[in-house]
Coordinates of C-alpha atoms in Angstrom, one line a residue:
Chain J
X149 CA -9.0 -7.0 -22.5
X150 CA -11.1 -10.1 -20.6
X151 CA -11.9 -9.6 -17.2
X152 CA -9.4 -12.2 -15.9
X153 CA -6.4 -10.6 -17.4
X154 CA -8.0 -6.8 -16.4
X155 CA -8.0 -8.1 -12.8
X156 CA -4.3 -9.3 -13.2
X157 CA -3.5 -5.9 -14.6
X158 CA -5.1 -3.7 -11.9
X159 CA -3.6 -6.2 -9.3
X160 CA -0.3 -6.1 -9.7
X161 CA 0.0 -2.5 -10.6
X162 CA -1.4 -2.4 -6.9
X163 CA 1.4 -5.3 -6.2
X164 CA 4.1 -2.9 -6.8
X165 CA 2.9 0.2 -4.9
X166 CA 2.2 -1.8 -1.9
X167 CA 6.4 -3.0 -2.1
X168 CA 6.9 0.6 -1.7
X169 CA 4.7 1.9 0.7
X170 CA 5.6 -1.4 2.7
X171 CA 8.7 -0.7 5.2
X172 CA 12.1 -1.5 3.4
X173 CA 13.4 -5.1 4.3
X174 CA 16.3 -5.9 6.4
X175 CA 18.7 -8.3 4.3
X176 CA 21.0 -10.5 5.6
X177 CA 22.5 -8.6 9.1
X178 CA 23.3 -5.0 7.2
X179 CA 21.0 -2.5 8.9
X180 CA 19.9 -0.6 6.0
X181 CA 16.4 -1.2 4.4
X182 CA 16.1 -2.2 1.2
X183 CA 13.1 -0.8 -0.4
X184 CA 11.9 -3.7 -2.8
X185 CA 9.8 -1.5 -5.5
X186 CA 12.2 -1.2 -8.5
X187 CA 12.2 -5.6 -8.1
X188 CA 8.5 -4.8 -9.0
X189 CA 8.5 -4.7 -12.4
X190 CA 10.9 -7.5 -13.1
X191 CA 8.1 -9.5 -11.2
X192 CA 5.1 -8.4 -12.9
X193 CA 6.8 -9.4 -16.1
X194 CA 8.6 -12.7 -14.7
X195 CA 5.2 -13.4 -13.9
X196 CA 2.6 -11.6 -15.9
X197 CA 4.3 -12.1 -19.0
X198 CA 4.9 -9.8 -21.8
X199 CA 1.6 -8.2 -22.4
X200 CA 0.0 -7.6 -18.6
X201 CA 3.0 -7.4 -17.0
X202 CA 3.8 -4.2 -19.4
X203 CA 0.3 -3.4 -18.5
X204 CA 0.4 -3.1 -15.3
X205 CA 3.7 -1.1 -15.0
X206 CA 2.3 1.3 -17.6
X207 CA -1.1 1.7 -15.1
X208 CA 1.3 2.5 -12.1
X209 CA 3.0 4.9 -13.4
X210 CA 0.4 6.8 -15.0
X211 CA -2.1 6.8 -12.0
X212 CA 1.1 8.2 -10.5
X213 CA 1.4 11.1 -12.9
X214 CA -2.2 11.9 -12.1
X215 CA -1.4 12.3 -8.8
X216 CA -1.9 9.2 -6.6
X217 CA 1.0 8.7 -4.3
X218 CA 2.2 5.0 -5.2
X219 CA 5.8 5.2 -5.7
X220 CA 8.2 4.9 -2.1
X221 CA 8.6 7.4 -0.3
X222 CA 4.9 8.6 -1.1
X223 CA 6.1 10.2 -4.4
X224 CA 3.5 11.3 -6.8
X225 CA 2.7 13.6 -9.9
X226 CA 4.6 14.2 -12.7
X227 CA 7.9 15.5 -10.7
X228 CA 9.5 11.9 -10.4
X229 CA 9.3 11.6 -14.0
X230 CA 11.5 15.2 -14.7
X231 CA 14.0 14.2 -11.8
X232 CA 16.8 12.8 -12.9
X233 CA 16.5 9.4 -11.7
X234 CA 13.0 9.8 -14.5
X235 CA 14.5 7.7 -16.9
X236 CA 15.0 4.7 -14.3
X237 CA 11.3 5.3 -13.8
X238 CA 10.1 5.0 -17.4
X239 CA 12.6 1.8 -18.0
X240 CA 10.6 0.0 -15.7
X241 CA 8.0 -0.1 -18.7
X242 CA 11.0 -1.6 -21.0
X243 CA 12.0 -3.5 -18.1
X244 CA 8.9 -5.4 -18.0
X245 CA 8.8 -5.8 -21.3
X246 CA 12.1 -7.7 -21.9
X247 CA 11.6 -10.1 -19.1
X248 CA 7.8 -11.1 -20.0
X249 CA 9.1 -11.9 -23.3
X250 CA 12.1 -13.7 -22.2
X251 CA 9.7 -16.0 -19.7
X252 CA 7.5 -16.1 -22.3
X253 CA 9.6 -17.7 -24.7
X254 CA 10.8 -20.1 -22.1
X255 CA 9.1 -23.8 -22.5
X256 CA 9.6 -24.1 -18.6
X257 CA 10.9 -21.1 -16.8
X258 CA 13.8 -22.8 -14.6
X259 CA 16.2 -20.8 -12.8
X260 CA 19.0 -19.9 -15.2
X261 CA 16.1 -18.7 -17.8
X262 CA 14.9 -16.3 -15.1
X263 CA 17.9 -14.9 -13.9
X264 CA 18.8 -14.0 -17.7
X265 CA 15.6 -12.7 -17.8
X266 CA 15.9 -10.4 -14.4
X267 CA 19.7 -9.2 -16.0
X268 CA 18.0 -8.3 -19.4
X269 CA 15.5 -6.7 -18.1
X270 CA 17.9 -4.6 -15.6
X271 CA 19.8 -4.0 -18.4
X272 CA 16.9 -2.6 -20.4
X273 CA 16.3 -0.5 -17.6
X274 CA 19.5 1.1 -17.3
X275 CA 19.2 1.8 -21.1
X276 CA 16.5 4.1 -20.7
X277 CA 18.1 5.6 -17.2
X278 CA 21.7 6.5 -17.6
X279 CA 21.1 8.6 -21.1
X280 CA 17.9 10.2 -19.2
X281 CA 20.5 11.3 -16.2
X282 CA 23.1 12.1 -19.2
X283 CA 20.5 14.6 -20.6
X284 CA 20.2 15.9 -17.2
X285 CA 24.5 16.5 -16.0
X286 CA 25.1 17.2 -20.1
X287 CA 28.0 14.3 -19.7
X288 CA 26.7 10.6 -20.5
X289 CA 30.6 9.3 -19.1
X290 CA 29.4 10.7 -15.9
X291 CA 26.1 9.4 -15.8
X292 CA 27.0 6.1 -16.0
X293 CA 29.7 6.6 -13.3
X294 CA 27.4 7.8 -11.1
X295 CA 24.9 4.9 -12.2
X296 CA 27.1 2.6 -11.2
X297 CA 26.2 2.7 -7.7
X298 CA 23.6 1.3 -7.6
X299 CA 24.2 -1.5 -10.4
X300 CA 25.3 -3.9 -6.9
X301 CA 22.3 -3.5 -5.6
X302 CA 20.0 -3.6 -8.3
X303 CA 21.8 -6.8 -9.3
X304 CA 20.9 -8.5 -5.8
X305 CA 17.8 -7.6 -6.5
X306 CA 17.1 -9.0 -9.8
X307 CA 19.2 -12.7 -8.4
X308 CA 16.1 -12.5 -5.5
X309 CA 13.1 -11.7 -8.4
X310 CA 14.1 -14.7 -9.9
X311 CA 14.6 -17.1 -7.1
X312 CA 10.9 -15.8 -5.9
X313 CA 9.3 -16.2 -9.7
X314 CA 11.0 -19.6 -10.2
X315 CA 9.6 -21.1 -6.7
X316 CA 5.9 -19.2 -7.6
X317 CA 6.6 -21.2 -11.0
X318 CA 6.8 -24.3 -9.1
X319 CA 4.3 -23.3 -7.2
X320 CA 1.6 -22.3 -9.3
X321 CA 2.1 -24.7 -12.4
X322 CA 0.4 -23.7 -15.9
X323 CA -0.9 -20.2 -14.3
X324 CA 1.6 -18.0 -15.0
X325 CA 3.9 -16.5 -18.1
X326 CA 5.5 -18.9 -20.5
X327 CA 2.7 -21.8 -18.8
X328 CA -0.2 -20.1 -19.9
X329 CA 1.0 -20.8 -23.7
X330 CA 0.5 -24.3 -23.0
X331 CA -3.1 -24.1 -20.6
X332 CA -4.6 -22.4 -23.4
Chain M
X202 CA -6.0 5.3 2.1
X203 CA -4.3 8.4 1.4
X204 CA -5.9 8.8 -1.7
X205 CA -6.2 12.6 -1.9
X206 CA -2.5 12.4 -2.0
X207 CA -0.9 16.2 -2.7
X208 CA -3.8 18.3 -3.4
X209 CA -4.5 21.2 -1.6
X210 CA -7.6 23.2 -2.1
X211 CA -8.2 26.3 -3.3
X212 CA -9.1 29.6 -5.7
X213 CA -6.3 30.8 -6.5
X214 CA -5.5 31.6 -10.4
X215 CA -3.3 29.0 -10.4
X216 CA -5.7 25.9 -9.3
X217 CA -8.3 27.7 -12.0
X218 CA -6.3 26.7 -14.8
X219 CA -7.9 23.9 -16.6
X220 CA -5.9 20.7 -15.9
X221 CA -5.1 20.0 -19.5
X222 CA -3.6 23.6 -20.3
X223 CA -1.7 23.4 -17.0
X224 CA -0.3 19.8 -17.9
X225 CA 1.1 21.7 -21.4
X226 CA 2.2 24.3 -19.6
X227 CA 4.3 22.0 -17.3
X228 CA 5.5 19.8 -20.3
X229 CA 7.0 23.2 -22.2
X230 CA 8.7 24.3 -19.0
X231 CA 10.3 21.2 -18.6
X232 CA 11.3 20.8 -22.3
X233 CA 12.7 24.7 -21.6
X234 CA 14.5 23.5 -18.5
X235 CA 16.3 20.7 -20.7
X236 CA 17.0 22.9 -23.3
X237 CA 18.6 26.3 -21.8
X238 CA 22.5 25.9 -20.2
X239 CA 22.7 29.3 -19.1
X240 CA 22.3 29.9 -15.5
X241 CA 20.7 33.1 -15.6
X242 CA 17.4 32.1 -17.5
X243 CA 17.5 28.8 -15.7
X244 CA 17.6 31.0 -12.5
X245 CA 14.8 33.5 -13.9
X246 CA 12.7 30.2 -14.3
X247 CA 13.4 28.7 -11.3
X248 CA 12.4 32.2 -9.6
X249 CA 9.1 32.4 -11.4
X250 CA 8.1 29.2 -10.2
X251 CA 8.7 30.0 -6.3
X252 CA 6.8 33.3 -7.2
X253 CA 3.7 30.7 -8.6
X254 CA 3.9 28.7 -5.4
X255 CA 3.4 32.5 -3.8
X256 CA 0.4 32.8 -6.3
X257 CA -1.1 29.7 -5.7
X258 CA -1.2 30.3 -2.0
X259 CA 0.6 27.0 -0.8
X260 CA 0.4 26.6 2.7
X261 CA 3.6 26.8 4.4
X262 CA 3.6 23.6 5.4
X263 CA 3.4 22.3 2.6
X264 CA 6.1 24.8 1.2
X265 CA 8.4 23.4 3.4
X266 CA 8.1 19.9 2.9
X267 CA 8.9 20.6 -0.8
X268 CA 11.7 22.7 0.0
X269 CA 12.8 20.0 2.2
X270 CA 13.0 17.3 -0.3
X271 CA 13.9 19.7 -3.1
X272 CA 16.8 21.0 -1.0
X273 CA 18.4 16.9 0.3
X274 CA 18.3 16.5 -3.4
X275 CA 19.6 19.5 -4.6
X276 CA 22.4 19.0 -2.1
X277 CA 23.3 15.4 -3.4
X278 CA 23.5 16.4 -6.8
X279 CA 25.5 19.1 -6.7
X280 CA 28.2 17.5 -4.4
X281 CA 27.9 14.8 -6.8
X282 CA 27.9 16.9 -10.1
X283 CA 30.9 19.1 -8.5
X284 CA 33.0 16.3 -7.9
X285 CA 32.3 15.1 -11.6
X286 CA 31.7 18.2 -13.9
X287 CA 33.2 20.7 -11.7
X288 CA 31.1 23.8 -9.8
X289 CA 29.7 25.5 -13.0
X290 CA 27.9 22.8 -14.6
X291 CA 26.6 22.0 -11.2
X292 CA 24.5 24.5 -10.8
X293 CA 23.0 24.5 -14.1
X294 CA 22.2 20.4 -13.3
X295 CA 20.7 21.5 -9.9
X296 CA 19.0 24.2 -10.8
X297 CA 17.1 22.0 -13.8
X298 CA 16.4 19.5 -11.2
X299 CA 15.1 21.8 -8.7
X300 CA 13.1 24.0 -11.1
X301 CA 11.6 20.7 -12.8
X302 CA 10.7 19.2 -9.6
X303 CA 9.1 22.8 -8.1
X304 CA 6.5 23.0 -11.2
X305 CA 5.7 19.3 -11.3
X306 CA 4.8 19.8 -7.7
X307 CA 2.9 22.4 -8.2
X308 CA 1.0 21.2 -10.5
X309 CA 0.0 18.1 -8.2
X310 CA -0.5 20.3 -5.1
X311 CA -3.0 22.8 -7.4
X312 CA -4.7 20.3 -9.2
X313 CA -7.6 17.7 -8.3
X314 CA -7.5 13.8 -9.3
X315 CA -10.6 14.3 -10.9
X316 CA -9.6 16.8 -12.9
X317 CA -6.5 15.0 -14.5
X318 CA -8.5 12.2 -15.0
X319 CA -11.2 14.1 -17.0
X320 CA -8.3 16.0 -19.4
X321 CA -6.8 12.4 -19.6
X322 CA -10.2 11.2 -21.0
X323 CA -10.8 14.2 -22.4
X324 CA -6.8 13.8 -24.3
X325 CA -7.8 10.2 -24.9
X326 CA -10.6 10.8 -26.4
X327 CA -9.6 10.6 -30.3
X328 CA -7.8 7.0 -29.6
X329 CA -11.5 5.8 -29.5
X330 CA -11.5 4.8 -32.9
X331 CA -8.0 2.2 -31.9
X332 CA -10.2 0.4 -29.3
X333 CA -8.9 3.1 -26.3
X334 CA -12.1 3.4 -24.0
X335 CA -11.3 6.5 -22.4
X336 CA -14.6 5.7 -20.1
X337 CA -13.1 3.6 -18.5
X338 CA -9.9 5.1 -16.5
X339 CA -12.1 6.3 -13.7
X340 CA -13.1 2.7 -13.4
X341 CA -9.7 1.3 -13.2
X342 CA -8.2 3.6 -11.2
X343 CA -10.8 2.8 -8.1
X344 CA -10.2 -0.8 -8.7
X345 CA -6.5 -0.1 -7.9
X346 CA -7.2 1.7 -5.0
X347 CA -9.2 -0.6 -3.6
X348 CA -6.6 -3.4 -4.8
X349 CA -3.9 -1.4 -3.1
X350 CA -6.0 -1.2 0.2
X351 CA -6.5 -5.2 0.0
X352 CA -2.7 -5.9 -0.8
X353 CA -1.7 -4.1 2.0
X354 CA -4.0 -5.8 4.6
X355 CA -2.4 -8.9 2.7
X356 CA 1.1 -8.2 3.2
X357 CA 0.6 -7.4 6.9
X358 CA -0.8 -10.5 7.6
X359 CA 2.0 -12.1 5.5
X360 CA 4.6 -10.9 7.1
X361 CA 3.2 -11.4 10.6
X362 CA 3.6 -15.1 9.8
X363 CA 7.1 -14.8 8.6
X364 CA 8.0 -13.3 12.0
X365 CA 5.8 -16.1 13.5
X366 CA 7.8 -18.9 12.0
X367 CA 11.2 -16.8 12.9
X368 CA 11.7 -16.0 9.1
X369 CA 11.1 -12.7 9.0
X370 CA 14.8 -11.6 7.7
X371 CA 14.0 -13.8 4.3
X372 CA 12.6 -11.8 1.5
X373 CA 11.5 -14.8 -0.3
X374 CA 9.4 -16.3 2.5
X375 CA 7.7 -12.7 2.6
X376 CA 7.4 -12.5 -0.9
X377 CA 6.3 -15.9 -2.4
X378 CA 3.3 -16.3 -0.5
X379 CA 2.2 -12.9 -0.7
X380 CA 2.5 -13.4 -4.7
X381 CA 0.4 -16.5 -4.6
X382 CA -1.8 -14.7 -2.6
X383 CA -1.9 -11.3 -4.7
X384 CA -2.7 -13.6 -7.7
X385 CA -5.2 -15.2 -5.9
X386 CA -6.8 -12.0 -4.9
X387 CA -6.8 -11.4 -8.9
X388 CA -8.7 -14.0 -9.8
X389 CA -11.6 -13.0 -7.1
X390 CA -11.7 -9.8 -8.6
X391 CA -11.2 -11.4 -12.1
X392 CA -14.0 -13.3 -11.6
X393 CA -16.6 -10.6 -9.9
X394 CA -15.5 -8.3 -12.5
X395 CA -16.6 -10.8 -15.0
X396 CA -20.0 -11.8 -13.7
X397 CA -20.7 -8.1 -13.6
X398 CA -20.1 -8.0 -17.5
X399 CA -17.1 -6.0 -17.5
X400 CA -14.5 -6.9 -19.9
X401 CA -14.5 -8.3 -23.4
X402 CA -15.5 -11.8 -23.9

């Protein structure tokens, strides 16, 4: 891996752990922080792309399995991963995934290509996280009941990922995913 | 930075066992956890594990704080898994969560950094021949410390000036300009990293 994309790598691994060791954010006038961590990995691949934004999800989560405490809350070790909510944990890495490729397929990632992007990769996420909690209860129905919960605000969150990666792509032009096709 | 995270020192037999054996050890319990629907064993397990943390010599401090957490949880998913499944199948489902989470914290209370990143380079070590460099995790995983340390100055300072201009209930004028400057900090480190020769090319 080059030094440049290394850098991006270890970076935004780092990116994501600091959204959950930051304070939660106070949205709109509801009192209750919202802890912006799972929004990570639909950045990292909104703006990483495919390859490094998989990269980096894959290096936070396995310095957290050694031990470092980098998930909110101060979590750490290989307990997150066996709880139920595990599998919403390891579909971050498929999460990632889907939306780098999406962006990167994108000749100009606008708007409606990134919020696809954010669903797909929410989406992808849940695939991996409700049959993970069904393992757990025995009773996949009930899995994605209880799933459902959280879908709302999940769903708010993926809307903000891609309002903040489509003004970063206006902002930084030919230095993100889907641009750096053309830059190179 | 509160890098040393969970571990707590100590000699007991439990913090002697190589990392790599204890990391099996862990995975077979929790496969065993996933596997068995009867509440006795579960409840044998789940017993044997409290009896390690006794082992182990946890402080009980630290005992607490696990029980703490352990217990919310528990708590929340059985009142859940009652009003779903119904009371039986609830206490299989909490007593896999709760015995899971025990022995995974166990194993990061008894068991150094260092240690878990030699078995992982150690484990890694046949993926050589696919490009893996196993060498290198220690490397990475200090550049993400520090890069965690740097990001967090960053985001203070970023969101001091969202309060400044009044905007400090926007998550996007929070967390655009701490992406461009996150990616920004990248390409510093990008570029020191490469002048030092590390990285292909």
């Amino acid at each position: 891996m080059p030094a440049a994309d290394l850098a991006r790598t270890v970076v935004f691994a780092a990116f994501i752990a600091v959204l959950g060791i930051f304070p939660g954010f106070y949205v709109g006038t509801s009192g209750v922080p919202i802890v912006l961590q799972n929004a990570g990995p639909l950045l990292a691949g909104a703006v990483l792309g495919a390859r490094r934004g998989t990269a980096s999800v894959v290096l936070l989560l396995a310095l957290t399995a050694i031990g470092l405490p980098l998930l909110s809350g101060g979590r750490a070790g290989i307990g997150p991963f066996l709880g139920p909510s595990g599998g919403f944990l390891l579909g971050w890495i498929l999460s990632a995934l889907v939306v780098g490729l999406i962006v990167e397929r994108a000749a100009r990632p606008r708007l409606p290509v990134l919020f696809a992007a954010g669903a797909a990769g929410l989406a992808a996420d849940y695939l991996i996280g409700v049959p993970f909690l069904g393992l757990y209860t025995g009773d996949l129905p009930a899995a994605a009941t209880q799933s459902l919960v959280f879908l709302p605000g999940d769903v708010a969150k993926a809307v903000t990922v891609a309002l903040i990666a489509a003004t970063l792509h206006r902002a930084l032009p030919g230095q993100l995913a889907g641009s750096a096709k053309r830059a190179r | 930075m509160t890098a040393g995270g969970w571990y707590e020192p100590g000699s007991s037999p439990v913090h002697r066992v190589p990392a790599g054996w204890k990391f099996a050890a862990l995975l077979a319990l929790a496969a065993a956890v996933f596997a068995l629907r009867s509440p006795v064993w579960l409840g044998g397990i789940c017993a044997a594990v409290v009896l390690a943390y006794g082992v182990a010599r946890v402080s009980l401090r630290r005992c607490a704080g696990v029980a703490r957490s352990l217990g919310v949880l528990a708590a929340f998913v059985f009142a859940v898994q009652w009003w779903l499944l119904g009371a039986d199948r609830a206490l299989v489902v909490c007593l896999r969560v709760v015995t899971a989470l025990a022995a995974a914290n166990l194993f990061t209370i008894t068991t150094r950094i260092d240690d878990v990143v030699a078995a992982v380079e150690g484990g890694l070590g046949p993926l050589r021949r696919f490009g893996v460099r196993p060498d290198r995790i220690g490397l990475i995983v200090g550049l993400t410390l520090q890069a965690v340390a740097a990001l967090s100055a960053i985001a203070a300072e970023v969101r001091e000036a969202a309060r400044a201009r009044g905007a400090q209930r926007s998550v996007t004028a929070f967390a655009v300009p701490f992406l461009v400057r996150t990616l920004r900090h990248a390409d510093e480190l990008g570029e020191a990293l490469a002048a030092r020769g590390e990285g292909d090319r």
